[in-house]
Short mmCIF file of C-alpha atoms and ligand atoms in Angstrom, two decimals:
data_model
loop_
_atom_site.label_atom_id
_atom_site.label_comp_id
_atom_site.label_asym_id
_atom_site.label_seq_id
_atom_site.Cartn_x
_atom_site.Cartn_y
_atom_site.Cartn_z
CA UNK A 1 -51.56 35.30 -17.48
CA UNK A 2 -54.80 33.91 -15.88
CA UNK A 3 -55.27 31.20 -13.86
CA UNK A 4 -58.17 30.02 -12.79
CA UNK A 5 -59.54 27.05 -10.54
CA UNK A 6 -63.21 28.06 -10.05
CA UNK A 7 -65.30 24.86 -8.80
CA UNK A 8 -61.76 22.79 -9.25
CA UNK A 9 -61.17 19.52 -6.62
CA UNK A 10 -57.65 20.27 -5.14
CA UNK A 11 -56.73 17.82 -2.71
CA UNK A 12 -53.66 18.58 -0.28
CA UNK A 13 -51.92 15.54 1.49
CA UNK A 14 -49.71 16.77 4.37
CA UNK A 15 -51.69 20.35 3.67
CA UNK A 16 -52.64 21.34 7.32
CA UNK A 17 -49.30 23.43 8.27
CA UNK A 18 -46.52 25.03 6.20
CA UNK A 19 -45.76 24.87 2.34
CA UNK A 20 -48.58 22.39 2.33
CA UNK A 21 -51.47 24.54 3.67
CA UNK A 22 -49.64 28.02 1.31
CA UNK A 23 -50.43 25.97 -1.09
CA UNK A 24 -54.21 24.89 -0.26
CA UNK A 25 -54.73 28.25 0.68
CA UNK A 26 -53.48 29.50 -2.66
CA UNK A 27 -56.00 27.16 -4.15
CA UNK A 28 -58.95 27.99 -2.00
CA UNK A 29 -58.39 31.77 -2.81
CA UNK A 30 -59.02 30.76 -6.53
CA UNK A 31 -62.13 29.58 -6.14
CA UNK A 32 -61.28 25.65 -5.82
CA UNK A 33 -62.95 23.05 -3.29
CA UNK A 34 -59.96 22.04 -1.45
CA UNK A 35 -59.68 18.84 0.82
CA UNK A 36 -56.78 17.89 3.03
CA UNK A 37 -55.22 15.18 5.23
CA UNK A 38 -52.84 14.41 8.05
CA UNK A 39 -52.23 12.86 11.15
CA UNK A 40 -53.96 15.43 13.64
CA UNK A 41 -56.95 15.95 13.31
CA UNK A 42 -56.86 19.69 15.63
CA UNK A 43 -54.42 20.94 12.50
CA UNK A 44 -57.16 19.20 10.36
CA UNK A 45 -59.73 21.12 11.67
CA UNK A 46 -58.21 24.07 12.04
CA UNK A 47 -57.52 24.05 8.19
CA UNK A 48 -60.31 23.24 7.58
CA UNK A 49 -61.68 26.52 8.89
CA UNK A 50 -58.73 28.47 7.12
CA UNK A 51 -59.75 27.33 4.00
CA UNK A 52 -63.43 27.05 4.24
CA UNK A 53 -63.51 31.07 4.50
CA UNK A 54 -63.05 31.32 0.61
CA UNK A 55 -66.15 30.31 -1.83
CA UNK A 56 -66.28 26.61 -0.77
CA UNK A 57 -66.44 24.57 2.04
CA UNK A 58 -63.12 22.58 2.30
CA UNK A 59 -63.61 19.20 3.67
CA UNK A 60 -60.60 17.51 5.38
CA UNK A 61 -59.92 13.62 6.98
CA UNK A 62 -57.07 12.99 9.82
CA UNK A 63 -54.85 9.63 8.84
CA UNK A 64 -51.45 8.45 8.61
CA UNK A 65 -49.93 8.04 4.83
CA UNK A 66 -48.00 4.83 6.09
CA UNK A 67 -51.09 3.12 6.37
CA UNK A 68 -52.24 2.24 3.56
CA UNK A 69 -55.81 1.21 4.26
CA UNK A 70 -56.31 4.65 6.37
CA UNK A 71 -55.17 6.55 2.58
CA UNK A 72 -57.69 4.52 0.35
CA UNK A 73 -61.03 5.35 3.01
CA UNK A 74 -59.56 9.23 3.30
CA UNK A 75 -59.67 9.06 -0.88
CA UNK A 76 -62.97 7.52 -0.66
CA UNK A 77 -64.44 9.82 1.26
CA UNK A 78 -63.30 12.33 -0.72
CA UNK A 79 -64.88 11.51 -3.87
CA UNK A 80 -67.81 11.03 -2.02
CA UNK A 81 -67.87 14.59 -1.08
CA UNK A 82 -66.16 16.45 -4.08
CA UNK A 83 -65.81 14.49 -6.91
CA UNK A 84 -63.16 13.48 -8.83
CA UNK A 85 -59.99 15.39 -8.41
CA UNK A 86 -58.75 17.76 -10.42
CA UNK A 87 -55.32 18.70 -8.92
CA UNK A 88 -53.68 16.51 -6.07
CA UNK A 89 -50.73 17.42 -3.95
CA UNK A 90 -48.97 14.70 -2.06
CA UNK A 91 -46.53 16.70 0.49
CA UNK A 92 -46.63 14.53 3.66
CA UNK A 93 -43.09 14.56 5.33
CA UNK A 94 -40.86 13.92 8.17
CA UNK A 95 -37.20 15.32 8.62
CA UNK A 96 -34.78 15.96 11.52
CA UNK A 97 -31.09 16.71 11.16
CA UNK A 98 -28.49 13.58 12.23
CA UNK A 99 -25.04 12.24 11.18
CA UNK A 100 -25.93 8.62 9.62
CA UNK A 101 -24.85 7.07 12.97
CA UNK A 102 -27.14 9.27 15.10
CA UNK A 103 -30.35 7.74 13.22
CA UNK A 104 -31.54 4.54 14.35
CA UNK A 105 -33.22 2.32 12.04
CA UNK A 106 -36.51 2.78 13.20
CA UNK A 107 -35.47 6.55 12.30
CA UNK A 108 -34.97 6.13 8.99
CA UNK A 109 -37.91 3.80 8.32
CA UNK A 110 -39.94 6.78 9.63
CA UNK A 111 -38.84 9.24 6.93
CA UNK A 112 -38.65 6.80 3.88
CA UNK A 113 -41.84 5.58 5.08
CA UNK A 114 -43.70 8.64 4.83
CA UNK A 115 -42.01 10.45 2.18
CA UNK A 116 -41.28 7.70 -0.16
CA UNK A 117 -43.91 4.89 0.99
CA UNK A 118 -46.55 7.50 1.82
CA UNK A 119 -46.00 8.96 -1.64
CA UNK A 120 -46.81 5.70 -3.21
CA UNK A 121 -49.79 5.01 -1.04
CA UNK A 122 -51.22 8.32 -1.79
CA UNK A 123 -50.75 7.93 -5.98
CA UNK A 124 -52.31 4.33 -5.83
CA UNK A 125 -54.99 5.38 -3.55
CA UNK A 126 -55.98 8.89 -5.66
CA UNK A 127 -55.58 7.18 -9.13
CA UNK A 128 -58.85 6.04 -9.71
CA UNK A 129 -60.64 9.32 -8.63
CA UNK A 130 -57.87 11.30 -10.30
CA UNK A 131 -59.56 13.47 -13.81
CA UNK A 132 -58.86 11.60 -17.09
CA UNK A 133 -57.46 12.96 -19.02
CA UNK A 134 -56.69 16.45 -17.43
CA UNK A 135 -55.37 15.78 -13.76
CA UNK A 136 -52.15 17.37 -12.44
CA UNK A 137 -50.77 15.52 -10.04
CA UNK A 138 -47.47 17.09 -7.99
CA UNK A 139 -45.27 15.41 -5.20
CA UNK A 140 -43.38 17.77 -2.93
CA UNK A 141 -39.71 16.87 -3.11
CA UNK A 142 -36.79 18.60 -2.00
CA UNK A 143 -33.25 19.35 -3.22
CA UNK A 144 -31.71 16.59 -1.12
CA UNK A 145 -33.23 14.27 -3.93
CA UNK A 146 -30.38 14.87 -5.81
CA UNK A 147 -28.00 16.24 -3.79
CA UNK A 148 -26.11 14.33 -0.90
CA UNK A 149 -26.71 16.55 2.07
CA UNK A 150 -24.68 14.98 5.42
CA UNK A 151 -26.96 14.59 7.70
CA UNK A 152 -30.19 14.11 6.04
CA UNK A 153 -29.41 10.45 4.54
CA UNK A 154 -32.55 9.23 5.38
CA UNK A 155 -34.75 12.37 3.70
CA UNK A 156 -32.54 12.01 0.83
CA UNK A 157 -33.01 8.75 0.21
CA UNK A 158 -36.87 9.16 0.49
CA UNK A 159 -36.69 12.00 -1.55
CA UNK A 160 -34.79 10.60 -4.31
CA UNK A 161 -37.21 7.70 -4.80
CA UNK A 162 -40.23 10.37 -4.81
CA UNK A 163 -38.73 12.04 -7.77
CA UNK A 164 -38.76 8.82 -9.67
CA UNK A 165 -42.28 7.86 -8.26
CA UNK A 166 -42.89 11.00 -10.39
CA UNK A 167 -40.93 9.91 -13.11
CA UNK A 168 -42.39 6.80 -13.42
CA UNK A 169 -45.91 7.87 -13.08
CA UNK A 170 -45.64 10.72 -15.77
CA UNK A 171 -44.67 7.94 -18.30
CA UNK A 172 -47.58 4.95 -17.12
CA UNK A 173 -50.12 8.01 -16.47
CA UNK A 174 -49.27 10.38 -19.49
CA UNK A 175 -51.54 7.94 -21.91
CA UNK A 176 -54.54 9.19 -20.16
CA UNK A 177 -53.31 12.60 -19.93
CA UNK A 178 -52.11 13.26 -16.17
CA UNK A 179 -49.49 14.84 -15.67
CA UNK A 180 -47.64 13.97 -12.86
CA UNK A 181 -44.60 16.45 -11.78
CA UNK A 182 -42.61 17.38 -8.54
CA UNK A 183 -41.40 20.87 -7.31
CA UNK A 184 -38.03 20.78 -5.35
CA UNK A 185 -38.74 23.87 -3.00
CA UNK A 186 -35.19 25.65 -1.12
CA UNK A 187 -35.00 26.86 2.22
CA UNK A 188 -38.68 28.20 2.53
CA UNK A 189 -39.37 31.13 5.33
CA UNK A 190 -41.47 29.80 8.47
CA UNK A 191 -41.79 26.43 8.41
CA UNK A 192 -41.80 23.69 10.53
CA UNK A 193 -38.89 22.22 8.27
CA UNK A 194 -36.68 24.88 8.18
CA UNK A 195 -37.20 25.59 12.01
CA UNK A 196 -35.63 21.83 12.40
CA UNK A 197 -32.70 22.21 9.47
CA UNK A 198 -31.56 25.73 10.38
CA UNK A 199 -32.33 26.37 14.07
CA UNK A 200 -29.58 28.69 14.93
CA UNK A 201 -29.35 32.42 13.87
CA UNK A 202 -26.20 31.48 12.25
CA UNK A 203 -27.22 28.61 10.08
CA UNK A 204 -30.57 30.15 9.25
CA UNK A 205 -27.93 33.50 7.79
CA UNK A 206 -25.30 31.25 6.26
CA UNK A 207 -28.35 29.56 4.75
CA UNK A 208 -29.67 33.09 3.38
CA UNK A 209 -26.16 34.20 2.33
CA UNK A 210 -25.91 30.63 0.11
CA UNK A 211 -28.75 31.20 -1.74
CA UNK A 212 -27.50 33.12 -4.98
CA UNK A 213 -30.56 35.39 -5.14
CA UNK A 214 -29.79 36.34 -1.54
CA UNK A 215 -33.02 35.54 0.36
CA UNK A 216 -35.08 32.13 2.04
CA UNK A 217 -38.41 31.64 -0.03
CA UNK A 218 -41.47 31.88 0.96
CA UNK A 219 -44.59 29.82 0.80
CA UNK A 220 -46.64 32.19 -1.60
CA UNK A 221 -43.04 31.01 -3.95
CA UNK A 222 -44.24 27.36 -3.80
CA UNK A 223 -47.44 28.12 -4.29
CA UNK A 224 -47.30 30.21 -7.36
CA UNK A 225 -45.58 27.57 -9.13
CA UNK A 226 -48.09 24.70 -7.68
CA UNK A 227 -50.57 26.85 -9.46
CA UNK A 228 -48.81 27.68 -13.33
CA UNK A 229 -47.68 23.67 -13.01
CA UNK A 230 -51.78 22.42 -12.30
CA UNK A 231 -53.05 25.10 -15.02
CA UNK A 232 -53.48 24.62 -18.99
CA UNK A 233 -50.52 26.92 -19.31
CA UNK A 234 -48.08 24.29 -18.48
CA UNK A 235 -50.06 21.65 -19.84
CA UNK A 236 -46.77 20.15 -22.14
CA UNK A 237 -45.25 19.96 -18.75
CA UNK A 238 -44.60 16.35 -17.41
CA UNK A 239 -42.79 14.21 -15.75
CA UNK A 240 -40.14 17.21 -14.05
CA UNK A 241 -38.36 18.05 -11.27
CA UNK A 242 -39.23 21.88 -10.79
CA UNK A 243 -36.64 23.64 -8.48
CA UNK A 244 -38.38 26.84 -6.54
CA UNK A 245 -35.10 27.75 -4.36
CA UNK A 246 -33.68 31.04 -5.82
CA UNK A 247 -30.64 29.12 -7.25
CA UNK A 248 -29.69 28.01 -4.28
CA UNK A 249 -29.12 23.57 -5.77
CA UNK A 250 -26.87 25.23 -7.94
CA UNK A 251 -24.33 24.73 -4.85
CA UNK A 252 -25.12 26.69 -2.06
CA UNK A 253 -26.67 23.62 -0.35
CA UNK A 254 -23.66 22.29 1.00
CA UNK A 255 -22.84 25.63 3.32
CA UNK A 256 -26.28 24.38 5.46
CA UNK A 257 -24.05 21.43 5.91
CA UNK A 258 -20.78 23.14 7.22
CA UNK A 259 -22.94 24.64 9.68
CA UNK A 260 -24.29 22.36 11.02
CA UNK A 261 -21.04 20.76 11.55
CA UNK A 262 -20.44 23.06 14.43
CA UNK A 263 -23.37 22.27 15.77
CA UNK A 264 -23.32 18.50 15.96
CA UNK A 265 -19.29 19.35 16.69
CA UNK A 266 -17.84 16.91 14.02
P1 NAP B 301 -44.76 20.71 7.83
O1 NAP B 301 -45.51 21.98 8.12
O2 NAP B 301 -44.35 19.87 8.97
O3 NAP B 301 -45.59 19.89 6.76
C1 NAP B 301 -45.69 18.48 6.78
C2 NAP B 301 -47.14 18.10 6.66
O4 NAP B 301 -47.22 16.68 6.54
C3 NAP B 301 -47.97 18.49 7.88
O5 NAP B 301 -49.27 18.84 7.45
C4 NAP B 301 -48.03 17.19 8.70
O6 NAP B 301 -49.19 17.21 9.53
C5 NAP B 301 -48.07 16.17 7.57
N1 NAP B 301 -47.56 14.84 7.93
C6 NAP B 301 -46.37 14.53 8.52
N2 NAP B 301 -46.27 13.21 8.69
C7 NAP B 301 -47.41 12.67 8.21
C8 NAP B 301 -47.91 11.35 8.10
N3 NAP B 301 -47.19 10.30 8.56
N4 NAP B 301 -49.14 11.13 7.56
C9 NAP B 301 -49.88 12.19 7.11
N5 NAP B 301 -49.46 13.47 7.17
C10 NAP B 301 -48.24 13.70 7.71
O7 NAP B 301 -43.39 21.03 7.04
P2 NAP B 301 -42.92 21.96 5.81
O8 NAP B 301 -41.55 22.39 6.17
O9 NAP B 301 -43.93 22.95 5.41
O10 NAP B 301 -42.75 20.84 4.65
C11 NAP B 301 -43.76 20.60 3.67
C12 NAP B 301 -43.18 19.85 2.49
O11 NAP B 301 -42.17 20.64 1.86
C13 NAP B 301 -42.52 18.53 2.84
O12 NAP B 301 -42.79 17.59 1.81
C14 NAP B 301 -41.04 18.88 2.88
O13 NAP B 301 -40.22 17.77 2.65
C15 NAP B 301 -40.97 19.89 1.74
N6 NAP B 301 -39.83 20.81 1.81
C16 NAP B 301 -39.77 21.74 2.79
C17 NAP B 301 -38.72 22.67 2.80
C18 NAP B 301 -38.67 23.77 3.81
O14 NAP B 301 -37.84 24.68 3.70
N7 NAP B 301 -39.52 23.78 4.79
C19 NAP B 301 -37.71 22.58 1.83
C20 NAP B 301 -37.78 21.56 0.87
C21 NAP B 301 -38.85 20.68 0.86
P3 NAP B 301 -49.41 16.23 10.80
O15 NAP B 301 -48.34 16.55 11.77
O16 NAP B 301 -50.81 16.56 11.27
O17 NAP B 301 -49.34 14.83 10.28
N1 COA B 302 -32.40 12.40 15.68
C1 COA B 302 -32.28 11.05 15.56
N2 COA B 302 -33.37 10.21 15.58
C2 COA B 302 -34.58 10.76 15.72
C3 COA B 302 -34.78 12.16 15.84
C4 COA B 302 -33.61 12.98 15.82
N3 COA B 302 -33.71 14.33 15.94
N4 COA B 302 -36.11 12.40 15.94
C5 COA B 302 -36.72 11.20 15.89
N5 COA B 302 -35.81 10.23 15.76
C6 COA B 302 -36.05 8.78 15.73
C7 COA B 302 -36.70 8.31 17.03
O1 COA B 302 -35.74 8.16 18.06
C8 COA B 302 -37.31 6.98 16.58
O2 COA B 302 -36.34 5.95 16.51
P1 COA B 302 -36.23 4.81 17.71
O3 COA B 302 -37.57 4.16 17.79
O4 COA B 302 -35.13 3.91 17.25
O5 COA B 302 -35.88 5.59 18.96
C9 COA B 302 -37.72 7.25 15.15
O6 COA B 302 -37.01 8.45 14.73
C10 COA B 302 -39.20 7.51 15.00
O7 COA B 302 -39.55 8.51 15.91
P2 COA B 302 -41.06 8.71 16.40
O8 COA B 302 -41.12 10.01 17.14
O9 COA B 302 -41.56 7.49 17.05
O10 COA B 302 -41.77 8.80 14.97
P3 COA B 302 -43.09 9.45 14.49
O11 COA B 302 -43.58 8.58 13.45
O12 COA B 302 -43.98 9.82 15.62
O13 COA B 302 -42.54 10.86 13.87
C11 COA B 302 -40.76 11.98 12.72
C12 COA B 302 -41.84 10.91 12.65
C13 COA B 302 -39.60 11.49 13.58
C14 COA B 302 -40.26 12.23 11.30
C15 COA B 302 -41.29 13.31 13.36
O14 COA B 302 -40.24 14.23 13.42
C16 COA B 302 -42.46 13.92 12.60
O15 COA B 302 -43.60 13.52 12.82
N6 COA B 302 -42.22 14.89 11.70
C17 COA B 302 -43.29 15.56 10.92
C18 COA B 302 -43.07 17.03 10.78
C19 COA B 302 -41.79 17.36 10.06
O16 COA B 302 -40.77 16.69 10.18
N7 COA B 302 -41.84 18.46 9.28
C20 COA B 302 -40.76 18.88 8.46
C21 COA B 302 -40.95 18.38 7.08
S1 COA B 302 -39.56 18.87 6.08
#
């Protein structure tokens, strides 16, 4: 099967470090003009460089998805520089383990603010630049959007409202063909969100053992499937929830909680 995204405009929120960037970078090597966003603009930069040594220059804007004023001008410039977008990628998140009482409120504003909020910010903002009909549009959720993981109330509540921000969008959107899907990715190998879920040896192997096809995923996993899900040959596909985690939502989740019951020693 070929895939191809020669002269494409990908845009990456969240896409200067882990999953995020695999996924530019995936992108980039196909030929696509990528551009990217997040808060620092050093890990701007630097992707910027990453992904500018394929055939095009990427271009790339520092901001903050909870404000929504900073997502509309990084959009705008955007468009300004490459057009309007062929595949966008909204994958801007915050996480950090704590039992319910351990998270202030402020704490959990954070996360649903940029995972949820920032989600919505970045669909409103892209929507007019976004390729009609043709766009595929993908939000990067996770598997604690539908299932209750203890100690990540906050994420799953911001994750669980992303999934229907794709929901909801696939249905109001699909009239002027976008699609608008998200991928669920599993414990993914080297990344800042797995360093913060499983940071012990022991976690990171009970996490590995849980996982019924027996190993963490990697980034080039999520990638793959950002790239079948944005090409023609998945063009009947809207409106999903895509699990990439080896089977591991199937149940194995809930052993990354035992875990880290020792290690919060509840
Ligand atoms: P990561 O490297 O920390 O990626 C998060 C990205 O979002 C970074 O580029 C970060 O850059 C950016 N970001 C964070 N807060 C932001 C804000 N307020 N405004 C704009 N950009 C912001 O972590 P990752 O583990 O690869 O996670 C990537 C995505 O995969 C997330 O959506 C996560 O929920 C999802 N996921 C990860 C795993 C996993 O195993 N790692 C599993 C399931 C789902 P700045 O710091 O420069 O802002
Ligand atoms: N346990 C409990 N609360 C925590 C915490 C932890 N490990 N880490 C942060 N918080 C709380 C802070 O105490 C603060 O609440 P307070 O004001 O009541 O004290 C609140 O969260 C916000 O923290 P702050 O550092 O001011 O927020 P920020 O906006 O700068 O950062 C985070 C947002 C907390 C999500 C930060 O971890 C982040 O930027 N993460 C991005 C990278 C990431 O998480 N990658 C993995 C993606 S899966």
């Amino acid at each position: 099967m070929e895939i191809n995204f020669e002269d494409k405009s990908v845009v990456v929120i969240g896409g200067t470090s882990g999953i995020n960037l695999g996924i530019a970078e995936k992108f980039a090597q196909s030929g696509a003009k990528l551009a990217v966003a997040s808060r620092s603009e050093k890990k701007v930069d630097d992707a910027v460089n990453l992904l500018s040594k394929h055939k095009h220059n990427a271009i790339g804007h520092a901001g903050d998805v909870r404000d929504y004023k900073v997502v509309e001008e990084i959009f705008k410039k955007f468009n300004e520089q490459h057009g309007e977008i062929d595949v966008l990628i909204s994958g801007a998140a915050g996480n950090f383990p704590a039992p319910a009482m351990g998270i202030s409120s402020n704490g959990f504003k954070a996360v649903v603010d940029i995972d949820l909020l920032g989600t919505f910010h970045v669909m409103r903002s892209a929507y007019p630049y976004l390729k009609k009909p043709g766009a595929s549009v993908i939000n990067i959720s996770a598997p604690q959007a539908y299932i209750p993981l203890e100690f990540q109330i906050h994420v799953c509540a911001a994750k669980s409202g992303v999934d229907m921000v794709t929901k909801v969008l696939a249905m109001e959107w699909g009239k002027e063909g976008i699609r608008v899907n998200s991928i669920s990715p599993g414990p993914i190998l080297d990344t800042e969100g797995m360093k913060r879920l499983a940071p012990t040896e022991e976690i990171l192997n009970a996490t590995t053992e849980s996982v019924p096809l027996k190993r963490i995923g990697t980034k080039i996993d999520i990638a793959n499937t950002a790239m079948f899900l944005s090409s023609e040959h998945a063009s009947f596909i809207s409106g999903t929830v895509i699990p990439v985690d080896g089977g591991w939502s199937l149940g194995g989740a809930s052993s990354l909680t035992s875990e880290m019951k020792k290690l919060f020693q509840i």
